[in-house]
PDB file of C-alpha atoms in Angstrom:
ATOM      1  CA  UNK A   1     -21.444 -16.627   7.825  1.00  0.00           C
ATOM      2  CA  UNK A   2     -23.885 -16.390   4.895  1.00  0.00           C
ATOM      3  CA  UNK A   3     -26.660 -13.894   4.294  1.00  0.00           C
ATOM      4  CA  UNK A   4     -29.494 -13.122   1.884  1.00  0.00           C
ATOM      5  CA  UNK A   5     -32.465 -10.770   1.451  1.00  0.00           C
ATOM      6  CA  UNK A   6     -35.798 -12.532   1.804  1.00  0.00           C
ATOM      7  CA  UNK A   7     -38.131 -12.070  -1.206  1.00  0.00           C
ATOM      8  CA  UNK A   8     -41.136 -12.270   1.146  1.00  0.00           C
ATOM      9  CA  UNK A   9     -40.452  -9.424   3.565  1.00  0.00           C
ATOM     10  CA  UNK A  10     -37.401  -7.694   2.058  1.00  0.00           C
ATOM     11  CA  UNK A  11     -35.361  -8.130   5.234  1.00  0.00           C
ATOM     12  CA  UNK A  12     -31.787  -9.373   5.496  1.00  0.00           C
ATOM     13  CA  UNK A  13     -31.187 -12.753   7.161  1.00  0.00           C
ATOM     14  CA  UNK A  14     -27.832 -14.256   8.119  1.00  0.00           C
ATOM     15  CA  UNK A  15     -26.874 -17.711   9.361  1.00  0.00           C
ATOM     16  CA  UNK A  16     -23.614 -18.943  10.829  1.00  0.00           C
ATOM     17  CA  UNK A  17     -21.740 -19.743  13.993  1.00  0.00           C
ATOM     18  CA  UNK A  18     -22.288 -17.625  17.069  1.00  0.00           C
ATOM     19  CA  UNK A  19     -18.599 -16.639  17.257  1.00  0.00           C
ATOM     20  CA  UNK A  20     -17.125 -14.731  20.187  1.00  0.00           C
ATOM     21  CA  UNK A  21     -18.805 -12.406  22.617  1.00  0.00           C
ATOM     22  CA  UNK A  22     -21.432 -14.686  24.132  1.00  0.00           C
ATOM     23  CA  UNK A  23     -21.803 -17.803  26.245  1.00  0.00           C
ATOM     24  CA  UNK A  24     -23.910 -20.009  23.964  1.00  0.00           C
ATOM     25  CA  UNK A  25     -23.597 -23.730  24.541  1.00  0.00           C
ATOM     26  CA  UNK A  26     -23.833 -24.621  20.839  1.00  0.00           C
ATOM     27  CA  UNK A  27     -22.664 -22.994  17.614  1.00  0.00           C
ATOM     28  CA  UNK A  28     -25.222 -21.781  15.112  1.00  0.00           C
ATOM     29  CA  UNK A  29     -27.533 -18.815  14.696  1.00  0.00           C
ATOM     30  CA  UNK A  30     -30.214 -17.151  12.586  1.00  0.00           C
ATOM     31  CA  UNK A  31     -30.033 -13.344  12.597  1.00  0.00           C
ATOM     32  CA  UNK A  32     -32.386 -10.754  11.101  1.00  0.00           C
ATOM     33  CA  UNK A  33     -31.343  -7.222  10.180  1.00  0.00           C
ATOM     34  CA  UNK A  34     -34.398  -4.982   9.948  1.00  0.00           C
ATOM     35  CA  UNK A  35     -34.284  -1.382   8.726  1.00  0.00           C
ATOM     36  CA  UNK A  36     -36.473   0.820  10.896  1.00  0.00           C
ATOM     37  CA  UNK A  37     -35.624   4.242   9.506  1.00  0.00           C
ATOM     38  CA  UNK A  38     -34.803   5.443  13.024  1.00  0.00           C
ATOM     39  CA  UNK A  39     -31.389   6.506  14.386  1.00  0.00           C
ATOM     40  CA  UNK A  40     -29.433   3.670  15.977  1.00  0.00           C
ATOM     41  CA  UNK A  41     -27.425   4.792  19.031  1.00  0.00           C
ATOM     42  CA  UNK A  42     -24.286   2.785  19.664  1.00  0.00           C
ATOM     43  CA  UNK A  43     -20.979   2.648  21.496  1.00  0.00           C
ATOM     44  CA  UNK A  44     -18.224   4.218  19.365  1.00  0.00           C
ATOM     45  CA  UNK A  45     -15.086   4.100  21.498  1.00  0.00           C
ATOM     46  CA  UNK A  46     -13.535   2.408  24.551  1.00  0.00           C
ATOM     47  CA  UNK A  47     -10.411   4.035  26.017  1.00  0.00           C
ATOM     48  CA  UNK A  48      -8.486   2.592  28.967  1.00  0.00           C
ATOM     49  CA  UNK A  49      -6.680   4.680  31.591  1.00  0.00           C
ATOM     50  CA  UNK A  50      -4.736   3.636  34.673  1.00  0.00           C
ATOM     51  CA  UNK A  51      -7.689   4.750  36.796  1.00  0.00           C
ATOM     52  CA  UNK A  52     -10.695   3.908  34.657  1.00  0.00           C
ATOM     53  CA  UNK A  53     -12.436   3.502  31.306  1.00  0.00           C
ATOM     54  CA  UNK A  54     -13.891   6.180  29.049  1.00  0.00           C
ATOM     55  CA  UNK A  55     -16.852   5.202  26.867  1.00  0.00           C
ATOM     56  CA  UNK A  56     -18.046   7.343  23.967  1.00  0.00           C
ATOM     57  CA  UNK A  57     -21.451   6.936  22.321  1.00  0.00           C
ATOM     58  CA  UNK A  58     -22.911   8.128  19.030  1.00  0.00           C
ATOM     59  CA  UNK A  59     -25.574  10.288  20.692  1.00  0.00           C
ATOM     60  CA  UNK A  60     -26.017  12.245  23.923  1.00  0.00           C
ATOM     61  CA  UNK A  61     -26.773  10.321  27.095  1.00  0.00           C
ATOM     62  CA  UNK A  62     -29.971  10.989  29.019  1.00  0.00           C
ATOM     63  CA  UNK A  63     -31.693   9.692  32.127  1.00  0.00           C
ATOM     64  CA  UNK A  64     -30.235   8.748  35.507  1.00  0.00           C
ATOM     65  CA  UNK A  65     -28.861   5.318  34.608  1.00  0.00           C
ATOM     66  CA  UNK A  66     -25.805   6.643  32.760  1.00  0.00           C
ATOM     67  CA  UNK A  67     -24.464   8.345  35.902  1.00  0.00           C
ATOM     68  CA  UNK A  68     -25.097   5.472  38.338  1.00  0.00           C
ATOM     69  CA  UNK A  69     -22.437   2.876  39.176  1.00  0.00           C
ATOM     70  CA  UNK A  70     -25.060   0.145  39.499  1.00  0.00           C
ATOM     71  CA  UNK A  71     -25.807   0.503  35.784  1.00  0.00           C
ATOM     72  CA  UNK A  72     -22.434  -0.968  34.798  1.00  0.00           C
ATOM     73  CA  UNK A  73     -20.992  -4.455  35.024  1.00  0.00           C
ATOM     74  CA  UNK A  74     -17.251  -4.839  34.358  1.00  0.00           C
ATOM     75  CA  UNK A  75     -15.131  -7.983  34.450  1.00  0.00           C
ATOM     76  CA  UNK A  76     -11.704  -9.000  33.131  1.00  0.00           C
ATOM     77  CA  UNK A  77      -9.776 -12.124  32.226  1.00  0.00           C
ATOM     78  CA  UNK A  78      -6.720 -13.344  30.337  1.00  0.00           C
ATOM     79  CA  UNK A  79      -6.000 -16.270  28.059  1.00  0.00           C
ATOM     80  CA  UNK A  80      -3.279 -18.862  28.312  1.00  0.00           C
ATOM     81  CA  UNK A  81      -0.045 -17.997  26.545  1.00  0.00           C
ATOM     82  CA  UNK A  82       0.825 -21.099  24.514  1.00  0.00           C
ATOM     83  CA  UNK A  83       1.202 -22.287  20.898  1.00  0.00           C
ATOM     84  CA  UNK A  84      -2.232 -23.931  21.099  1.00  0.00           C
ATOM     85  CA  UNK A  85      -5.317 -22.420  19.450  1.00  0.00           C
ATOM     86  CA  UNK A  86      -7.926 -21.332  21.955  1.00  0.00           C
ATOM     87  CA  UNK A  87      -7.669 -21.159  25.712  1.00  0.00           C
ATOM     88  CA  UNK A  88      -9.527 -21.367  28.967  1.00  0.00           C
ATOM     89  CA  UNK A  89     -10.177 -18.052  30.712  1.00  0.00           C
ATOM     90  CA  UNK A  90      -7.904 -17.097  33.601  1.00  0.00           C
ATOM     91  CA  UNK A  91      -7.997 -14.527  36.375  1.00  0.00           C
ATOM     92  CA  UNK A  92      -5.888 -11.413  35.779  1.00  0.00           C
ATOM     93  CA  UNK A  93      -5.180 -10.971  39.495  1.00  0.00           C
ATOM     94  CA  UNK A  94      -4.455 -14.670  40.072  1.00  0.00           C
ATOM     95  CA  UNK A  95      -3.027 -15.976  36.768  1.00  0.00           C
ATOM     96  CA  UNK A  96      -2.880 -19.613  37.909  1.00  0.00           C
ATOM     97  CA  UNK A  97      -6.647 -19.739  38.548  1.00  0.00           C
ATOM     98  CA  UNK A  98      -9.425 -20.126  36.014  1.00  0.00           C
ATOM     99  CA  UNK A  99     -12.203 -17.549  36.067  1.00  0.00           C
ATOM    100  CA  UNK A 100     -13.024 -13.862  35.693  1.00  0.00           C
ATOM    101  CA  UNK A 101     -12.306 -10.888  37.951  1.00  0.00           C
ATOM    102  CA  UNK A 102     -15.286  -8.668  38.734  1.00  0.00           C
ATOM    103  CA  UNK A 103     -14.144  -5.033  38.586  1.00  0.00           C
ATOM    104  CA  UNK A 104     -15.790  -2.506  40.904  1.00  0.00           C
ATOM    105  CA  UNK A 105     -16.735   0.861  39.418  1.00  0.00           C
ATOM    106  CA  UNK A 106     -16.050   3.490  42.099  1.00  0.00           C
ATOM    107  CA  UNK A 107     -17.845   6.382  40.411  1.00  0.00           C
ATOM    108  CA  UNK A 108     -19.322   7.477  37.085  1.00  0.00           C
ATOM    109  CA  UNK A 109     -19.133  10.911  35.485  1.00  0.00           C
ATOM    110  CA  UNK A 110     -20.777  12.097  32.284  1.00  0.00           C
ATOM    111  CA  UNK A 111     -18.208  14.210  30.416  1.00  0.00           C
ATOM    112  CA  UNK A 112     -18.888  17.700  28.966  1.00  0.00           C
ATOM    113  CA  UNK A 113     -19.768  16.483  25.452  1.00  0.00           C
ATOM    114  CA  UNK A 114     -22.677  14.532  27.021  1.00  0.00           C
ATOM    115  CA  UNK A 115     -21.808  11.614  24.716  1.00  0.00           C
ATOM    116  CA  UNK A 116     -18.982  10.253  26.853  1.00  0.00           C
ATOM    117  CA  UNK A 117     -18.855   8.766  30.322  1.00  0.00           C
ATOM    118  CA  UNK A 118     -15.885   7.953  32.545  1.00  0.00           C
ATOM    119  CA  UNK A 119     -15.998   4.883  34.785  1.00  0.00           C
ATOM    120  CA  UNK A 120     -13.612   5.499  37.676  1.00  0.00           C
ATOM    121  CA  UNK A 121     -11.800   2.210  38.424  1.00  0.00           C
ATOM    122  CA  UNK A 122      -8.649   2.747  40.528  1.00  0.00           C
ATOM    123  CA  UNK A 123      -7.810  -0.980  40.428  1.00  0.00           C
ATOM    124  CA  UNK A 124      -8.092  -1.441  36.664  1.00  0.00           C
ATOM    125  CA  UNK A 125      -5.502  -3.829  35.206  1.00  0.00           C
ATOM    126  CA  UNK A 126      -4.289  -4.399  31.636  1.00  0.00           C
ATOM    127  CA  UNK A 127      -6.044  -7.497  30.303  1.00  0.00           C
ATOM    128  CA  UNK A 128      -6.700  -9.367  27.092  1.00  0.00           C
ATOM    129  CA  UNK A 129     -10.442  -9.132  27.715  1.00  0.00           C
ATOM    130  CA  UNK A 130     -12.348  -6.410  29.542  1.00  0.00           C
ATOM    131  CA  UNK A 131     -16.097  -6.994  29.365  1.00  0.00           C
ATOM    132  CA  UNK A 132     -18.366  -3.980  29.958  1.00  0.00           C
ATOM    133  CA  UNK A 133     -22.149  -4.327  30.098  1.00  0.00           C
ATOM    134  CA  UNK A 134     -24.754  -1.602  30.575  1.00  0.00           C
ATOM    135  CA  UNK A 135     -28.210  -0.512  29.448  1.00  0.00           C
ATOM    136  CA  UNK A 136     -28.335   3.258  29.019  1.00  0.00           C
ATOM    137  CA  UNK A 137     -30.750   5.842  27.662  1.00  0.00           C
ATOM    138  CA  UNK A 138     -29.652   8.280  24.957  1.00  0.00           C
ATOM    139  CA  UNK A 139     -31.483  11.026  23.082  1.00  0.00           C
ATOM    140  CA  UNK A 140     -31.926   8.584  20.206  1.00  0.00           C
ATOM    141  CA  UNK A 141     -33.050   5.589  22.231  1.00  0.00           C
ATOM    142  CA  UNK A 142     -31.826   2.754  24.427  1.00  0.00           C
ATOM    143  CA  UNK A 143     -28.267   1.407  24.128  1.00  0.00           C
ATOM    144  CA  UNK A 144     -27.653  -2.150  25.275  1.00  0.00           C
ATOM    145  CA  UNK A 145     -23.882  -2.155  25.538  1.00  0.00           C
ATOM    146  CA  UNK A 146     -22.078  -5.483  25.659  1.00  0.00           C
ATOM    147  CA  UNK A 147     -18.488  -4.522  24.820  1.00  0.00           C
ATOM    148  CA  UNK A 148     -15.381  -6.717  24.860  1.00  0.00           C
ATOM    149  CA  UNK A 149     -12.212  -4.592  24.785  1.00  0.00           C
ATOM    150  CA  UNK A 150      -8.564  -5.656  24.617  1.00  0.00           C
ATOM    151  CA  UNK A 151      -6.956  -3.143  26.982  1.00  0.00           C
ATOM    152  CA  UNK A 152      -3.328  -4.261  26.983  1.00  0.00           C
ATOM    153  CA  UNK A 153      -2.200  -0.630  27.218  1.00  0.00           C
ATOM    154  CA  UNK A 154      -3.573   1.862  29.746  1.00  0.00           C
ATOM    155  CA  UNK A 155      -2.908   5.571  29.323  1.00  0.00           C
ATOM    156  CA  UNK A 156      -1.796   7.618  32.316  1.00  0.00           C
ATOM    157  CA  UNK A 157      -4.434   8.300  34.954  1.00  0.00           C
ATOM    158  CA  UNK A 158      -7.177  10.692  33.897  1.00  0.00           C
ATOM    159  CA  UNK A 159      -6.949  13.944  35.851  1.00  0.00           C
ATOM    160  CA  UNK A 160      -9.639  14.759  38.371  1.00  0.00           C
ATOM    161  CA  UNK A 161     -10.152  11.168  39.487  1.00  0.00           C
ATOM    162  CA  UNK A 162      -8.559   8.794  41.988  1.00  0.00           C
ATOM    163  CA  UNK A 163      -4.928   7.808  41.559  1.00  0.00           C
ATOM    164  CA  UNK A 164      -4.425   4.252  40.253  1.00  0.00           C
ATOM    165  CA  UNK A 165      -3.834   1.425  42.700  1.00  0.00           C
ATOM    166  CA  UNK A 166      -1.634  -0.628  42.788  1.00  0.00           C
ATOM    167  CA  UNK A 167       1.571   0.580  41.093  1.00  0.00           C
ATOM    168  CA  UNK A 168       1.720   0.377  37.306  1.00  0.00           C
ATOM    169  CA  UNK A 169       4.764  -1.894  37.524  1.00  0.00           C
ATOM    170  CA  UNK A 170       2.716  -4.697  39.031  1.00  0.00           C
ATOM    171  CA  UNK A 171      -0.073  -4.054  36.522  1.00  0.00           C
ATOM    172  CA  UNK A 172       2.278  -4.628  33.616  1.00  0.00           C
ATOM    173  CA  UNK A 173       3.513  -7.830  35.219  1.00  0.00           C
ATOM    174  CA  UNK A 174      -0.063  -9.097  35.393  1.00  0.00           C
ATOM    175  CA  UNK A 175      -0.021  -9.497  31.609  1.00  0.00           C
ATOM    176  CA  UNK A 176       2.495 -12.320  31.821  1.00  0.00           C
ATOM    177  CA  UNK A 177      -0.140 -14.810  30.845  1.00  0.00           C
ATOM    178  CA  UNK A 178      -0.224 -18.254  32.395  1.00  0.00           C
ATOM    179  CA  UNK A 179       1.348 -20.989  30.297  1.00  0.00           C
ATOM    180  CA  UNK A 180       2.101 -24.635  30.881  1.00  0.00           C
ATOM    181  CA  UNK A 181       5.611 -25.674  31.871  1.00  0.00           C
ATOM    182  CA  UNK A 182       6.015 -27.582  28.614  1.00  0.00           C
ATOM    183  CA  UNK A 183       5.034 -24.533  26.542  1.00  0.00           C
ATOM    184  CA  UNK A 184       7.465 -22.293  28.405  1.00  0.00           C
ATOM    185  CA  UNK A 185      10.280 -24.806  27.989  1.00  0.00           C
ATOM    186  CA  UNK A 186       9.519 -25.111  24.275  1.00  0.00           C
ATOM    187  CA  UNK A 187       9.599 -21.349  23.743  1.00  0.00           C
ATOM    188  CA  UNK A 188      12.748 -21.015  25.850  1.00  0.00           C
ATOM    189  CA  UNK A 189      14.415 -23.755  23.800  1.00  0.00           C
ATOM    190  CA  UNK A 190      13.496 -22.116  20.508  1.00  0.00           C
ATOM    191  CA  UNK A 191      14.526 -18.662  21.678  1.00  0.00           C
ATOM    192  CA  UNK A 192      18.197 -19.578  21.688  1.00  0.00           C
ATOM    193  CA  UNK A 193      20.466 -16.588  21.296  1.00  0.00           C
ATOM    194  CA  UNK A 194      21.157 -17.343  17.647  1.00  0.00           C
ATOM    195  CA  UNK A 195      19.482 -16.042  14.472  1.00  0.00           C
ATOM    196  CA  UNK A 196      18.038 -19.483  13.667  1.00  0.00           C
ATOM    197  CA  UNK A 197      16.733 -19.920  17.207  1.00  0.00           C
ATOM    198  CA  UNK A 198      15.035 -16.531  17.163  1.00  0.00           C
ATOM    199  CA  UNK A 199      13.466 -17.224  13.769  1.00  0.00           C
ATOM    200  CA  UNK A 200      12.013 -20.563  14.940  1.00  0.00           C
ATOM    201  CA  UNK A 201      10.528 -18.981  18.045  1.00  0.00           C
ATOM    202  CA  UNK A 202       9.360 -15.959  16.064  1.00  0.00           C
ATOM    203  CA  UNK A 203       7.319 -18.082  13.682  1.00  0.00           C
ATOM    204  CA  UNK A 204       5.407 -19.611  16.608  1.00  0.00           C
ATOM    205  CA  UNK A 205       4.865 -16.228  18.245  1.00  0.00           C
ATOM    206  CA  UNK A 206       3.778 -14.652  14.949  1.00  0.00           C
ATOM    207  CA  UNK A 207       1.015 -17.243  14.626  1.00  0.00           C
ATOM    208  CA  UNK A 208      -0.205 -16.428  18.139  1.00  0.00           C
ATOM    209  CA  UNK A 209      -0.086 -12.629  18.067  1.00  0.00           C
ATOM    210  CA  UNK A 210       0.162 -11.323  14.496  1.00  0.00           C
ATOM    211  CA  UNK A 211      -1.461 -13.673  12.008  1.00  0.00           C
ATOM    212  CA  UNK A 212      -4.997 -12.434  12.715  1.00  0.00           C
ATOM    213  CA  UNK A 213      -4.267  -9.018  11.162  1.00  0.00           C
ATOM    214  CA  UNK A 214      -1.256  -9.560   8.913  1.00  0.00           C
ATOM    215  CA  UNK A 215      -2.277 -12.970   7.555  1.00  0.00           C
ATOM    216  CA  UNK A 216      -0.355 -16.260   7.340  1.00  0.00           C
ATOM    217  CA  UNK A 217       1.799 -15.006   4.463  1.00  0.00           C
ATOM    218  CA  UNK A 218       2.341 -11.521   5.861  1.00  0.00           C
ATOM    219  CA  UNK A 219       0.326  -9.869   3.090  1.00  0.00           C
ATOM    220  CA  UNK A 220      -1.975  -7.967   5.452  1.00  0.00           C
ATOM    221  CA  UNK A 221      -5.736  -7.494   5.243  1.00  0.00           C
ATOM    222  CA  UNK A 222      -7.614  -4.645   3.500  1.00  0.00           C
ATOM    223  CA  UNK A 223      -8.529  -1.835   5.933  1.00  0.00           C
ATOM    224  CA  UNK A 224      -7.055  -3.868   8.823  1.00  0.00           C
ATOM    225  CA  UNK A 225      -3.261  -4.089   8.501  1.00  0.00           C
ATOM    226  CA  UNK A 226      -0.573  -3.502   5.834  1.00  0.00           C
ATOM    227  CA  UNK A 227       1.655  -6.040   4.142  1.00  0.00           C
ATOM    228  CA  UNK A 228       4.875  -7.057   5.864  1.00  0.00           C
ATOM    229  CA  UNK A 229       6.590  -7.411   2.476  1.00  0.00           C
ATOM    230  CA  UNK A 230       7.565  -3.788   2.903  1.00  0.00           C
ATOM    231  CA  UNK A 231      10.189  -1.125   3.392  1.00  0.00           C
ATOM    232  CA  UNK A 232       9.092  -0.800   7.022  1.00  0.00           C
ATOM    233  CA  UNK A 233      10.091  -4.383   7.799  1.00  0.00           C
ATOM    234  CA  UNK A 234      13.308  -4.317   5.786  1.00  0.00           C
ATOM    235  CA  UNK A 235      14.315  -0.915   7.146  1.00  0.00           C
ATOM    236  CA  UNK A 236      15.557   0.450  10.449  1.00  0.00           C
ATOM    237  CA  UNK A 237      15.439  -2.121  13.282  1.00  0.00           C
ATOM    238  CA  UNK A 238      14.889   0.601  15.866  1.00  0.00           C
ATOM    239  CA  UNK A 239      11.685   1.748  14.177  1.00  0.00           C
ATOM    240  CA  UNK A 240      10.378  -1.825  14.062  1.00  0.00           C
ATOM    241  CA  UNK A 241      11.046  -2.365  17.756  1.00  0.00           C
ATOM    242  CA  UNK A 242       9.291   0.890  18.651  1.00  0.00           C
ATOM    243  CA  UNK A 243       6.247  -0.090  16.598  1.00  0.00           C
ATOM    244  CA  UNK A 244       5.939  -3.478  18.271  1.00  0.00           C
ATOM    245  CA  UNK A 245       6.496  -2.026  21.744  1.00  0.00           C
ATOM    246  CA  UNK A 246       4.121   0.940  21.525  1.00  0.00           C
ATOM    247  CA  UNK A 247       1.870   0.425  18.494  1.00  0.00           C
ATOM    248  CA  UNK A 248       1.287   2.507  15.365  1.00  0.00           C
ATOM    249  CA  UNK A 249      -1.535   4.742  14.152  1.00  0.00           C
ATOM    250  CA  UNK A 250      -2.379   7.308  11.507  1.00  0.00           C
ATOM    251  CA  UNK A 251      -1.944   7.360   7.750  1.00  0.00           C
ATOM    252  CA  UNK A 252       0.984   5.179   6.728  1.00  0.00           C
ATOM    253  CA  UNK A 253       3.151   5.073   3.604  1.00  0.00           C
ATOM    254  CA  UNK A 254       4.006   1.484   2.630  1.00  0.00           C
ATOM    255  CA  UNK A 255       6.268   0.796  -0.340  1.00  0.00           C
ATOM    256  CA  UNK A 256       5.713   4.365  -1.497  1.00  0.00           C
ATOM    257  CA  UNK A 257       1.895   4.303  -1.286  1.00  0.00           C
ATOM    258  CA  UNK A 258      -0.206   6.145   1.304  1.00  0.00           C
ATOM    259  CA  UNK A 259      -2.674   3.868   3.073  1.00  0.00           C
ATOM    260  CA  UNK A 260      -5.319   4.229   5.771  1.00  0.00           C
ATOM    261  CA  UNK A 261      -6.521   1.612   8.248  1.00  0.00           C
ATOM    262  CA  UNK A 262      -9.553   1.449  10.510  1.00  0.00           C
ATOM    263  CA  UNK A 263      -7.691   1.305  13.818  1.00  0.00           C
ATOM    264  CA  UNK A 264      -4.230   1.737  15.256  1.00  0.00           C
ATOM    265  CA  UNK A 265      -1.991  -1.268  15.781  1.00  0.00           C
ATOM    266  CA  UNK A 266      -1.808  -2.007  19.527  1.00  0.00           C
ATOM    267  CA  UNK A 267       1.506  -2.019  21.343  1.00  0.00           C
ATOM    268  CA  UNK A 268       2.739  -5.388  22.616  1.00  0.00           C
ATOM    269  CA  UNK A 269       5.354  -4.050  25.014  1.00  0.00           C
ATOM    270  CA  UNK A 270       3.364  -4.874  28.175  1.00  0.00           C
ATOM    271  CA  UNK A 271       2.516  -8.391  26.992  1.00  0.00           C
ATOM    272  CA  UNK A 272       5.756  -9.572  25.381  1.00  0.00           C
ATOM    273  CA  UNK A 273       9.296  -9.790  26.700  1.00  0.00           C
ATOM    274  CA  UNK A 274      12.468  -8.662  24.952  1.00  0.00           C
ATOM    275  CA  UNK A 275      13.255 -12.185  23.690  1.00  0.00           C
ATOM    276  CA  UNK A 276       9.776 -12.572  22.215  1.00  0.00           C
ATOM    277  CA  UNK A 277       9.786  -9.222  20.408  1.00  0.00           C
ATOM    278  CA  UNK A 278      13.266  -9.910  19.041  1.00  0.00           C
ATOM    279  CA  UNK A 279      12.088 -13.308  17.801  1.00  0.00           C
ATOM    280  CA  UNK A 280       8.984 -11.966  16.039  1.00  0.00           C
ATOM    281  CA  UNK A 281      10.927  -9.230  14.251  1.00  0.00           C
ATOM    282  CA  UNK A 282      13.734 -11.599  13.286  1.00  0.00           C
ATOM    283  CA  UNK A 283      11.157 -13.956  11.803  1.00  0.00           C
ATOM    284  CA  UNK A 284       9.260 -11.374   9.731  1.00  0.00           C
ATOM    285  CA  UNK A 285      12.495  -9.850   8.408  1.00  0.00           C
ATOM    286  CA  UNK A 286      13.797 -13.249   7.335  1.00  0.00           C
ATOM    287  CA  UNK A 287      10.476 -14.518   5.967  1.00  0.00           C
ATOM    288  CA  UNK A 288       9.435 -11.608   3.740  1.00  0.00           C
ATOM    289  CA  UNK A 289      12.446  -9.360   3.160  1.00  0.00           C
ATOM    290  CA  UNK A 290      16.125  -9.641   2.322  1.00  0.00           C
ATOM    291  CA  UNK A 291      17.060  -7.863   5.546  1.00  0.00           C
ATOM    292  CA  UNK A 292      19.174  -9.759   8.081  1.00  0.00           C
ATOM    293  CA  UNK A 293      17.417 -11.353  11.065  1.00  0.00           C
ATOM    294  CA  UNK A 294      19.573  -9.300  13.397  1.00  0.00           C
ATOM    295  CA  UNK A 295      17.118  -8.117  16.060  1.00  0.00           C
ATOM    296  CA  UNK A 296      18.422  -9.300  19.437  1.00  0.00           C
ATOM    297  CA  UNK A 297      16.878  -9.217  22.889  1.00  0.00           C
ATOM    298  CA  UNK A 298      19.669  -6.891  24.050  1.00  0.00           C
ATOM    299  CA  UNK A 299      18.757  -4.434  21.292  1.00  0.00           C
ATOM    300  CA  UNK A 300      15.060  -4.588  22.220  1.00  0.00           C
ATOM    301  CA  UNK A 301      15.909  -4.056  25.892  1.00  0.00           C
ATOM    302  CA  UNK A 302      17.898  -0.939  25.012  1.00  0.00           C
ATOM    303  CA  UNK A 303      15.024   0.563  22.993  1.00  0.00           C
ATOM    304  CA  UNK A 304      12.455  -0.375  25.648  1.00  0.00           C
ATOM    305  CA  UNK A 305      14.480   1.462  28.276  1.00  0.00           C
ATOM    306  CA  UNK A 306      14.882   4.553  26.110  1.00  0.00           C
ATOM    307  CA  UNK A 307      11.144   4.671  25.337  1.00  0.00           C
ATOM    308  CA  UNK A 308       9.770   3.796  28.783  1.00  0.00           C
ATOM    309  CA  UNK A 309       8.112   7.206  29.224  1.00  0.00           C
ATOM    310  CA  UNK A 310       6.298   6.993  25.888  1.00  0.00           C
ATOM    311  CA  UNK A 311       2.554   6.318  26.172  1.00  0.00           C
ATOM    312  CA  UNK A 312       0.173   5.426  23.374  1.00  0.00           C
ATOM    313  CA  UNK A 313       0.981   4.451  19.787  1.00  0.00           C
ATOM    314  CA  UNK A 314       3.387   6.282  17.501  1.00  0.00           C
ATOM    315  CA  UNK A 315       2.110   8.255  14.523  1.00  0.00           C
ATOM    316  CA  UNK A 316       3.255   6.498  11.357  1.00  0.00           C
ATOM    317  CA  UNK A 317       4.214   9.733   9.601  1.00  0.00           C
ATOM    318  CA  UNK A 318       6.509  10.735  12.461  1.00  0.00           C
ATOM    319  CA  UNK A 319       8.458   7.483  12.334  1.00  0.00           C
ATOM    320  CA  UNK A 320       8.558   7.333   8.543  1.00  0.00           C
ATOM    321  CA  UNK A 321      10.037  10.822   8.320  1.00  0.00           C
ATOM    322  CA  UNK A 322      12.827   9.674  10.613  1.00  0.00           C
ATOM    323  CA  UNK A 323      13.473   6.668   8.385  1.00  0.00           C
ATOM    324  CA  UNK A 324      13.633   8.895   5.297  1.00  0.00           C
ATOM    325  CA  UNK A 325      16.055  11.337   6.941  1.00  0.00           C
ATOM    326  CA  UNK A 326      18.387   8.487   7.771  1.00  0.00           C
TER     327      UNK A 326
END
């Protein structure tokens, strides 16, 4: 995308492809950014629970629309799990079928801060894409919300609302994304129970799940994700497995330097199996450190079982202190 300020009206114009988040038939766009001097209300946070979604806005909500279920449209879908780039969109409830699942909002409650609203959805499932649309009034003006959230982890049910249905076990299973028989056979072949087999499979999986934030050479991206050429990757295997299973947030010390990032790393425990996590970690350890590629599926399974009650991402400082003590 390229942009410039027009000498005629002083406004900022940008051109480029339409990207994700819409259903345009053709790529290409011309966008204008115009400063009005007025406050601009916006969605600040999307948080998934087993029984619904909490939305937080930059200003207080007003009017009746925010508390009415008919004001919200929610749908979900998954992508195909394969080495290919791009994918059709598949039902979360019926993984073999193409399409989206419309999600019914049972009730809506504006929370005490008046900036947040909870959408009660007892049948919410983890999904790669959860699309939420609404037009709401705030004290600072209208918000047209068209949010696309990756809710692969759902926190425990929010108190005061309906219990989640169905059981969480089946929800986690729903994230086993549809893949072709050939893709599954290829991954299974590469995930042989040997260091070389895990490394081969890990390279493929890294390109699918990790390259977007950590980059093709594992050097990370400013304000997004740290380098993998680090003491974290070369250090304790248990810490690495926990990070990939549950995610990581907070200020982090990498190679002796404190760093901050815009958002927490998501946990991949619900989406990836023990073999896949072992393969990714074996690959990154062999590719960018001198540490042995000795992360096995049995080791991952052991850690997953020990941490099954843990919800949400780890705090980086907590894990790093444990590494230092060891």
